Amino acid sequence: MDGISSRKLTWGICIVGIAIAIISFFFLPEIIPVHFAGNGVADDFGNKIEIFLMPILLLTVTILSGIKSIKYVLMHSKTWLTVGQYNLMIDCVLGIILIAEIFMIYASFV
């Protein structure tokens, strides 16, 4: 239970996202897809520097989720959350953002 209640996984996901963006930046083409339609086809493109928008979002969510006042509001709403449930919820959100980042990188090469 200590693994779920600690924020190590949260920061780990954030660091992995930042590392993936930095490493892939050197291999990406100049124009990358940044928005996808419902069928998975890219419909908007941008400069490769925009790959850093996802790690910025990861870092923002990670930092904001650690602020005690935000954490208190989310944990003491109508449904009470334990620390483990709260961290798991944040980790799932970060995981979805990380998957979106990986999909953007993958779509750049296809």
XYZ file of C-alpha atoms in Angstrom:
110
model
C 0.000 0.000 0.000
C 2.966 2.327 0.514
C 3.674 2.320 -3.224
C 0.180 3.509 -4.065
C 0.030 6.107 -1.307
C 3.412 7.627 -2.180
C 3.945 10.037 -5.039
C 6.918 8.142 -6.488
C 4.841 6.659 -9.316
C 3.383 10.082 -10.109
C 6.813 11.662 -10.437
C 8.081 8.587 -12.295
C 5.410 8.940 -14.984
C 6.230 12.639 -15.271
C 9.966 12.006 -15.639
C 9.411 9.255 -18.230
C 7.258 11.627 -20.291
C 9.900 14.349 -20.163
C 12.672 11.889 -21.080
C 10.689 10.482 -24.019
C 10.082 13.999 -25.358
C 13.733 15.024 -25.044
C 15.062 11.852 -26.667
C 12.504 11.786 -29.482
C 12.954 15.501 -30.251
C 16.217 14.805 -32.078
C 14.627 12.145 -34.305
C 11.287 13.790 -35.107
C 10.578 15.376 -38.487
C 10.148 19.164 -38.534
C 6.339 18.867 -38.822
C 4.480 16.518 -36.450
C 0.783 15.747 -35.933
C -0.653 17.490 -32.875
C -4.386 16.798 -33.200
C -6.279 13.729 -34.306
C -9.841 13.243 -35.561
C -12.147 10.659 -34.034
C -10.968 7.990 -36.476
C -7.308 8.460 -35.486
C -6.243 10.417 -38.570
C -4.112 13.502 -37.955
C -5.948 16.692 -38.888
C -3.624 19.357 -37.473
C 0.146 19.640 -37.603
C 2.747 21.733 -35.826
C 6.458 22.253 -35.346
C 8.367 19.490 -33.562
C 8.950 21.786 -30.559
C 5.264 21.228 -29.749
C 6.132 17.723 -28.529
C 7.066 19.447 -25.249
C 3.445 20.493 -24.621
C 2.649 17.032 -23.233
C 5.537 16.990 -20.707
C 4.557 20.510 -19.626
C 1.020 19.236 -19.058
C 2.387 16.211 -17.148
C 4.518 18.459 -14.944
C 1.636 20.871 -14.331
C -0.760 18.103 -13.262
C 1.927 16.527 -11.068
C 2.715 19.785 -9.281
C -0.911 20.887 -8.911
C -1.985 17.487 -7.585
C 0.522 17.841 -4.756
C -0.830 21.159 -3.503
C -2.573 20.509 -0.208
C -5.617 22.738 -0.827
C -6.386 21.101 -4.187
C -5.785 17.671 -2.696
C -8.131 18.479 0.194
C -10.963 19.574 -2.118
C -10.659 16.454 -4.275
C -10.393 14.087 -1.327
C -13.241 15.616 0.707
C -15.908 16.040 -1.938
C -19.163 14.052 -1.939
C -17.228 10.804 -2.251
C -14.331 10.508 0.154
C -11.058 9.385 -1.373
C -8.192 7.795 0.480
C -4.654 8.941 -0.273
C -4.101 5.792 -2.318
C -7.252 6.338 -4.381
C -6.330 9.977 -4.964
C -2.817 9.090 -6.141
C -4.171 6.302 -8.343
C -6.617 8.746 -9.951
C -3.814 11.228 -10.666
C -1.551 8.452 -11.990
C -4.285 7.295 -14.381
C -4.698 10.831 -15.738
C -0.936 11.123 -16.195
C -0.856 7.707 -17.864
C -3.463 8.804 -20.401
C -1.450 11.952 -21.174
C 1.716 9.846 -21.540
C -0.041 7.470 -23.950
C -1.218 10.480 -25.997
C 2.368 11.750 -26.137
C 3.652 8.371 -27.311
C 0.887 8.226 -29.940
C 1.902 11.673 -31.232
C 5.504 10.529 -31.564
C 4.475 7.273 -33.235
C 2.189 9.078 -35.693
C 5.076 11.340 -36.682
C 6.937 8.406 -38.184
C 4.038 6.611 -39.851
